[in-house]
């Protein structure tokens, strides 16, 4: 079964809301998924969930068939853990894997474009333009996020 890694960093939790919907959309199409919140260390979170270090996330990226990276934009860049992931991921052979990016922004949408450019430089088959949204995560944005997950699943299965 094909596997999608949904990896994200967040400042306010909005990116996590999008990640959950992408996960739901991909799973609804029969794709195995793993949702990863980037942090300093790999640890279980009380109440459920898991924070994963950048190095552990790289191993998950390497074993996945598709990768969706999410980040809000902070000071015109991705959040720090996503930025670290992008710096290190170039050492992996990600060519031919499906990739896309997603995330919210407050004033200027930059993070998604930075992630997309990195994925292209790694030789990934990138689903463009990804999904970047402004403001709170509404029902419409949740639906668009779910549809992005479905699109990733279809790209993995070779259907449109």
mmCIF file of C-alpha atoms in Angstrom:
data_model
loop_
_atom_site.group_PDB
_atom_site.id
_atom_site.type_symbol
_atom_site.label_atom_id
_atom_site.label_comp_id
_atom_site.label_asym_id
_atom_site.label_seq_id
_atom_site.Cartn_x
_atom_site.Cartn_y
_atom_site.Cartn_z
ATOM 1 C CA UNK A 1 0.000 0.000 0.000
ATOM 2 C CA UNK A 2 1.284 3.475 -0.874
ATOM 3 C CA UNK A 3 2.220 5.716 2.049
ATOM 4 C CA UNK A 4 1.867 9.487 2.515
ATOM 5 C CA UNK A 5 3.847 11.363 5.163
ATOM 6 C CA UNK A 6 2.124 14.603 6.213
ATOM 7 C CA UNK A 7 4.852 16.588 7.970
ATOM 8 C CA UNK A 8 4.245 20.027 9.428
ATOM 9 C CA UNK A 9 5.388 22.757 11.758
ATOM 10 C CA UNK A 10 2.978 25.250 13.251
ATOM 11 C CA UNK A 11 2.861 28.351 15.378
ATOM 12 C CA UNK A 12 -0.847 28.682 16.080
ATOM 13 C CA UNK A 13 -2.245 25.231 15.319
ATOM 14 C CA UNK A 14 -3.835 26.190 11.996
ATOM 15 C CA UNK A 15 -1.338 24.128 9.993
ATOM 16 C CA UNK A 16 -2.190 21.111 12.149
ATOM 17 C CA UNK A 17 -5.871 21.512 11.337
ATOM 18 C CA UNK A 18 -5.016 21.439 7.640
ATOM 19 C CA UNK A 19 -2.752 18.387 8.137
ATOM 20 C CA UNK A 20 -5.583 16.446 9.781
ATOM 21 C CA UNK A 21 -7.867 17.103 6.813
ATOM 22 C CA UNK A 22 -5.181 16.149 4.271
ATOM 23 C CA UNK A 23 -4.720 12.932 6.235
ATOM 24 C CA UNK A 24 -8.472 12.239 6.189
ATOM 25 C CA UNK A 25 -8.683 12.866 2.446
ATOM 26 C CA UNK A 26 -5.793 10.550 1.596
ATOM 27 C CA UNK A 27 -7.053 7.788 3.893
ATOM 28 C CA UNK A 28 -10.520 8.035 2.320
ATOM 29 C CA UNK A 29 -8.849 7.058 -0.970
ATOM 30 C CA UNK A 30 -7.151 4.025 0.589
ATOM 31 C CA UNK A 31 -3.697 5.482 1.214
ATOM 32 C CA UNK A 32 -1.708 4.697 4.369
ATOM 33 C CA UNK A 33 -0.723 7.922 6.137
ATOM 34 C CA UNK A 34 1.464 9.201 8.933
ATOM 35 C CA UNK A 35 0.979 12.703 10.363
ATOM 36 C CA UNK A 36 4.075 14.249 11.901
ATOM 37 C CA UNK A 37 4.344 17.426 13.983
ATOM 38 C CA UNK A 38 7.956 18.590 13.955
ATOM 39 C CA UNK A 39 9.665 19.428 17.242
ATOM 40 C CA UNK A 40 12.968 19.272 19.141
ATOM 41 C CA UNK A 41 12.708 15.596 20.061
ATOM 42 C CA UNK A 42 10.598 12.568 19.266
ATOM 43 C CA UNK A 43 8.099 12.018 22.068
ATOM 44 C CA UNK A 44 4.517 11.073 22.765
ATOM 45 C CA UNK A 45 2.253 13.934 23.767
ATOM 46 C CA UNK A 46 -0.051 13.521 26.783
ATOM 47 C CA UNK A 47 -3.591 13.036 25.521
ATOM 48 C CA UNK A 48 -2.452 11.466 22.266
ATOM 49 C CA UNK A 49 -0.324 12.484 19.359
ATOM 50 C CA UNK A 50 3.392 12.576 18.736
ATOM 51 C CA UNK A 51 6.050 15.193 18.179
ATOM 52 C CA UNK A 52 8.861 14.064 15.878
ATOM 53 C CA UNK A 53 12.405 15.402 15.582
ATOM 54 C CA UNK A 54 13.632 16.643 12.212
ATOM 55 C CA UNK A 55 16.076 13.726 11.920
ATOM 56 C CA UNK A 56 13.351 11.154 12.595
ATOM 57 C CA UNK A 57 11.058 12.951 10.126
ATOM 58 C CA UNK A 58 13.755 12.621 7.449
ATOM 59 C CA UNK A 59 13.725 8.836 7.861
ATOM 60 C CA UNK A 60 9.936 8.848 7.504
ATOM 61 C CA UNK A 61 10.180 11.017 4.358
ATOM 62 C CA UNK A 62 12.720 8.622 2.907
ATOM 63 C CA UNK A 63 10.407 5.621 3.367
ATOM 64 C CA UNK A 64 7.199 7.330 2.159
ATOM 65 C CA UNK A 65 5.895 7.324 -1.409
ATOM 66 C CA UNK A 66 4.528 10.863 -1.063
ATOM 67 C CA UNK A 67 5.244 13.799 1.217
ATOM 68 C CA UNK A 68 3.079 16.801 2.072
ATOM 69 C CA UNK A 69 4.962 19.458 4.034
ATOM 70 C CA UNK A 70 3.026 22.127 5.880
ATOM 71 C CA UNK A 71 4.193 25.369 7.417
ATOM 72 C CA UNK A 72 2.832 28.718 8.332
ATOM 73 C CA UNK A 73 4.851 31.702 7.134
ATOM 74 C CA UNK A 74 6.902 33.389 9.854
ATOM 75 C CA UNK A 75 9.077 36.382 8.974
ATOM 76 C CA UNK A 76 8.739 35.540 5.261
ATOM 77 C CA UNK A 77 9.961 31.928 5.735
ATOM 78 C CA UNK A 78 8.700 28.557 6.893
ATOM 79 C CA UNK A 79 8.685 27.984 10.666
ATOM 80 C CA UNK A 80 12.044 26.942 12.124
ATOM 81 C CA UNK A 81 11.572 23.152 12.231
ATOM 82 C CA UNK A 82 10.313 23.067 8.638
ATOM 83 C CA UNK A 83 13.231 25.242 7.584
ATOM 84 C CA UNK A 84 15.608 22.747 9.253
ATOM 85 C CA UNK A 85 13.839 19.865 7.499
ATOM 86 C CA UNK A 86 14.241 21.561 4.112
ATOM 87 C CA UNK A 87 17.947 22.155 4.744
ATOM 88 C CA UNK A 88 18.575 18.482 5.555
ATOM 89 C CA UNK A 89 16.182 16.795 3.110
ATOM 90 C CA UNK A 90 18.395 17.568 0.131
ATOM 91 C CA UNK A 91 20.645 14.714 1.272
ATOM 92 C CA UNK A 92 17.844 12.183 0.603
ATOM 93 C CA UNK A 93 16.935 10.658 -2.751
ATOM 94 C CA UNK A 94 13.355 11.893 -3.080
ATOM 95 C CA UNK A 95 13.288 11.909 -6.879
ATOM 96 C CA UNK A 96 10.071 10.551 -8.338
ATOM 97 C CA UNK A 97 8.131 10.769 -5.079
ATOM 98 C CA UNK A 98 4.910 12.790 -5.042
ATOM 99 C CA UNK A 99 5.159 16.021 -3.078
ATOM 100 C CA UNK A 100 3.151 19.099 -2.224
ATOM 101 C CA UNK A 101 2.992 21.868 0.359
ATOM 102 C CA UNK A 102 0.331 23.550 2.446
ATOM 103 C CA UNK A 103 -0.015 26.222 5.077
ATOM 104 C CA UNK A 104 -1.650 29.369 6.373
ATOM 105 C CA UNK A 105 -0.222 32.872 6.351
ATOM 106 C CA UNK A 106 -1.103 36.173 7.990
ATOM 107 C CA UNK A 107 0.177 38.810 5.574
ATOM 108 C CA UNK A 108 2.366 37.358 2.806
ATOM 109 C CA UNK A 109 2.230 33.794 1.478
ATOM 110 C CA UNK A 110 5.836 32.612 1.267
ATOM 111 C CA UNK A 111 6.317 29.256 3.038
ATOM 112 C CA UNK A 112 4.363 27.103 0.569
ATOM 113 C CA UNK A 113 6.338 28.465 -2.386
ATOM 114 C CA UNK A 114 9.639 27.877 -0.594
ATOM 115 C CA UNK A 115 8.686 24.263 0.137
ATOM 116 C CA UNK A 116 7.479 23.685 -3.453
ATOM 117 C CA UNK A 117 10.766 25.062 -4.830
ATOM 118 C CA UNK A 118 12.756 22.763 -2.526
ATOM 119 C CA UNK A 119 10.703 19.740 -3.615
ATOM 120 C CA UNK A 120 11.346 20.555 -7.267
ATOM 121 C CA UNK A 121 15.089 20.801 -6.583
ATOM 122 C CA UNK A 122 14.943 17.298 -5.035
ATOM 123 C CA UNK A 123 13.342 15.914 -8.236
ATOM 124 C CA UNK A 124 9.945 15.213 -6.710
ATOM 125 C CA UNK A 125 6.754 15.058 -8.784
ATOM 126 C CA UNK A 126 5.183 18.174 -7.283
ATOM 127 C CA UNK A 127 1.448 18.835 -7.139
ATOM 128 C CA UNK A 128 1.227 22.577 -7.678
ATOM 129 C CA UNK A 129 0.360 25.088 -6.442
ATOM 130 C CA UNK A 130 -0.148 23.329 -3.110
ATOM 131 C CA UNK A 131 -2.567 24.993 -0.719
ATOM 132 C CA UNK A 132 -1.953 28.313 0.982
ATOM 133 C CA UNK A 133 -4.677 30.077 2.889
ATOM 134 C CA UNK A 134 -5.104 33.299 4.807
ATOM 135 C CA UNK A 135 -6.741 33.526 8.200
ATOM 136 C CA UNK A 136 -8.646 31.033 10.300
ATOM 137 C CA UNK A 137 -9.289 27.481 9.131
ATOM 138 C CA UNK A 138 -12.925 27.552 8.008
ATOM 139 C CA UNK A 139 -15.129 24.764 6.702
ATOM 140 C CA UNK A 140 -14.193 25.732 3.134
ATOM 141 C CA UNK A 141 -10.474 25.504 3.909
ATOM 142 C CA UNK A 142 -10.970 22.174 5.664
ATOM 143 C CA UNK A 143 -12.696 20.871 2.525
ATOM 144 C CA UNK A 144 -9.893 22.177 0.287
ATOM 145 C CA UNK A 145 -7.352 20.491 2.576
ATOM 146 C CA UNK A 146 -9.255 17.209 2.413
ATOM 147 C CA UNK A 147 -9.379 17.497 -1.392
ATOM 148 C CA UNK A 148 -5.604 18.019 -1.448
ATOM 149 C CA UNK A 149 -5.225 14.719 0.427
ATOM 150 C CA UNK A 150 -7.493 13.038 -2.113
ATOM 151 C CA UNK A 151 -5.418 14.526 -4.969
ATOM 152 C CA UNK A 152 -2.212 13.166 -3.465
ATOM 153 C CA UNK A 153 -3.811 9.718 -3.206
ATOM 154 C CA UNK A 154 -4.946 9.858 -6.837
ATOM 155 C CA UNK A 155 -1.456 10.922 -7.947
ATOM 156 C CA UNK A 156 -0.030 7.905 -6.119
ATOM 157 C CA UNK A 157 -2.521 5.557 -7.745
ATOM 158 C CA UNK A 158 -2.039 7.112 -11.185
ATOM 159 C CA UNK A 159 -5.630 8.361 -11.542
ATOM 160 C CA UNK A 160 -6.808 11.947 -11.861
#
